[in-house]
Amino acid sequence: MTLLDGKRIAAEIRQELYGEVSEMKQKPSLAVILVGNNSASEVYVKGKIKACEEVGIHSYSYRLPENSTQKEVEKLVSSLIQKKEINGVLVQLPLPKALDADKILNLIPPEKDVDGFSPLNFGKVALGEKGVSACTPLGVIELLSRYNIEITGKHAVIVGRSKIVGRPLAMLLLNRDATVTICHSKTQNLKEECLRADILIAAIGRERFITADMVKNGAVVVDVGINRAEDGKLYGDVDFENIKEKAAYITPVPGGVGPMTIAMLLKNTVEAARKKQ
Ligand code: GUN
């Protein structure tokens, strides 16, 4: 088994981006909005801001209370997207339940949508055209590519059909000529579907949901999940300990896909700034 070391690859990418940014006349800039008190989101946002600093991207951080109204959040987003000096605007998800997340995200124009969540960017990626890709799916592809893992002609099985991971990742894999299956909570014979995977991607949000009997010998296993279990420890969506000897490649949690997501956000932000310049 080879560990897909996202932490190391992400550090490499930040180093590359630092070089790129240092040659830019105007530094790229990113505005990050966090609404409410989701503790995981707080950790992610901190990580994003720190990573920006490391590569020389200016970051602006905004914090709104849990009970913010739709209007208040929309007002902040609307004011940020108008600022010439801001290249990317990111609203950390999930938003508090009372808010209409789609309506808020749709305010962000495609050229400042560094998360790749806007319908236009998603549509472009789905059509195989150049658009901003969502960061986690892009991070998965980049990780596979840096380990020279072949995608063309392989059968990729994605468990999870979210707008943030499952769906856009399916499109990116399809654009690279994989045969793609998307599984979800209503899939029948999930185990059999997973056993067919050359590349198995778990993006479910349930701790150690993918067990060893669902994995083919020699498969590439990518774990997008990060879950705090009752024992207080962090686990992925994959039962790492029991699968690691079966898999040819596997991502650890933490230190696998997570750091790659942040690295791709930086990449999308640098790209947005470059396009504008
Ligand atoms: N929440 C979980 N993943 C993401 C992401 O990639 N971007 C944003 N904005 N929120 C998230």
PDB file of N, CA and C and ligand atoms in Angstrom, residues 44 48 90-94 115 117 135-136 164 261, ligand 1:
ATOM      1  N   TYR A  44     -11.677  24.994   9.490  1.00  0.00           N
ATOM      2  CA  TYR A  44     -11.385  25.054   8.055  1.00  0.00           C
ATOM      3  C   TYR A  44     -11.017  26.478   7.632  1.00  0.00           C
ATOM      4  N   LYS A  48      -7.653  27.995   5.918  1.00  0.00           N
ATOM      5  CA  LYS A  48      -7.651  28.689   4.629  1.00  0.00           C
ATOM      6  C   LYS A  48      -6.902  30.014   4.734  1.00  0.00           C
ATOM      7  N   LEU A  90     -15.525  33.789  -0.852  1.00  0.00           N
ATOM      8  CA  LEU A  90     -15.873  32.442  -0.420  1.00  0.00           C
ATOM      9  C   LEU A  90     -16.818  32.511   0.778  1.00  0.00           C
ATOM     10  N   VAL A  91     -17.929  31.804   0.691  1.00  0.00           N
ATOM     11  CA  VAL A  91     -18.842  31.680   1.833  1.00  0.00           C
ATOM     12  C   VAL A  91     -18.697  30.257   2.356  1.00  0.00           C
ATOM     13  N   GLN A  92     -18.216  30.126   3.580  1.00  0.00           N
ATOM     14  CA  GLN A  92     -17.997  28.785   4.113  1.00  0.00           C
ATOM     15  C   GLN A  92     -19.332  28.080   4.341  1.00  0.00           C
ATOM     16  N   LEU A  93     -19.411  26.838   3.919  1.00  0.00           N
ATOM     17  CA  LEU A  93     -20.608  26.016   4.105  1.00  0.00           C
ATOM     18  C   LEU A  93     -20.352  24.974   5.195  1.00  0.00           C
ATOM     19  N   PRO A  94     -21.339  24.485   5.888  1.00  0.00           N
ATOM     20  CA  PRO A  94     -22.756  24.811   5.738  1.00  0.00           C
ATOM     21  C   PRO A  94     -23.112  26.143   6.395  1.00  0.00           C
ATOM     22  N   ASP A 115     -14.690  28.953  -5.322  1.00  0.00           N
ATOM     23  CA  ASP A 115     -15.147  27.642  -4.856  1.00  0.00           C
ATOM     24  C   ASP A 115     -15.736  26.813  -5.993  1.00  0.00           C
ATOM     25  N   PHE A 117     -18.755  26.939  -7.128  1.00  0.00           N
ATOM     26  CA  PHE A 117     -20.121  26.495  -6.812  1.00  0.00           C
ATOM     27  C   PHE A 117     -21.185  27.151  -7.690  1.00  0.00           C
ATOM     28  N   CYS A 135     -13.186  22.913  -5.190  1.00  0.00           N
ATOM     29  CA  CYS A 135     -11.817  22.668  -4.682  1.00  0.00           C
ATOM     30  C   CYS A 135     -11.563  21.222  -4.255  1.00  0.00           C
ATOM     31  N   THR A 136     -12.514  20.602  -3.591  1.00  0.00           N
ATOM     32  CA  THR A 136     -12.259  19.226  -3.133  1.00  0.00           C
ATOM     33  C   THR A 136     -12.139  18.263  -4.319  1.00  0.00           C
ATOM     34  N   ILE A 164     -21.079  19.657  -3.616  1.00  0.00           N
ATOM     35  CA  ILE A 164     -19.710  20.116  -3.346  1.00  0.00           C
ATOM     36  C   ILE A 164     -18.671  19.091  -3.780  1.00  0.00           C
ATOM     37  N   THR A 261      -7.766  20.277  -0.675  1.00  0.00           N
ATOM     38  CA  THR A 261      -8.887  21.201  -0.904  1.00  0.00           C
ATOM     39  C   THR A 261      -8.394  22.644  -0.744  1.00  0.00           C
TER      40      THR A 261
HETATM   41  N1  GUN B   1     -17.565  23.302   3.290  1.00  0.00           N
HETATM   42  C1  GUN B   1     -17.051  22.078   3.058  1.00  0.00           C
HETATM   43  N2  GUN B   1     -16.241  22.122   1.968  1.00  0.00           N
HETATM   44  C2  GUN B   1     -16.272  23.394   1.509  1.00  0.00           C
HETATM   45  C3  GUN B   1     -15.645  24.055   0.418  1.00  0.00           C
HETATM   46  O1  GUN B   1     -14.903  23.487  -0.383  1.00  0.00           O
HETATM   47  N3  GUN B   1     -15.927  25.384   0.300  1.00  0.00           N
HETATM   48  C4  GUN B   1     -16.765  26.039   1.142  1.00  0.00           C
HETATM   49  N4  GUN B   1     -16.992  27.320   0.930  1.00  0.00           N
HETATM   50  N5  GUN B   1     -17.358  25.450   2.162  1.00  0.00           N
HETATM   51  C5  GUN B   1     -17.111  24.134   2.338  1.00  0.00           C
END
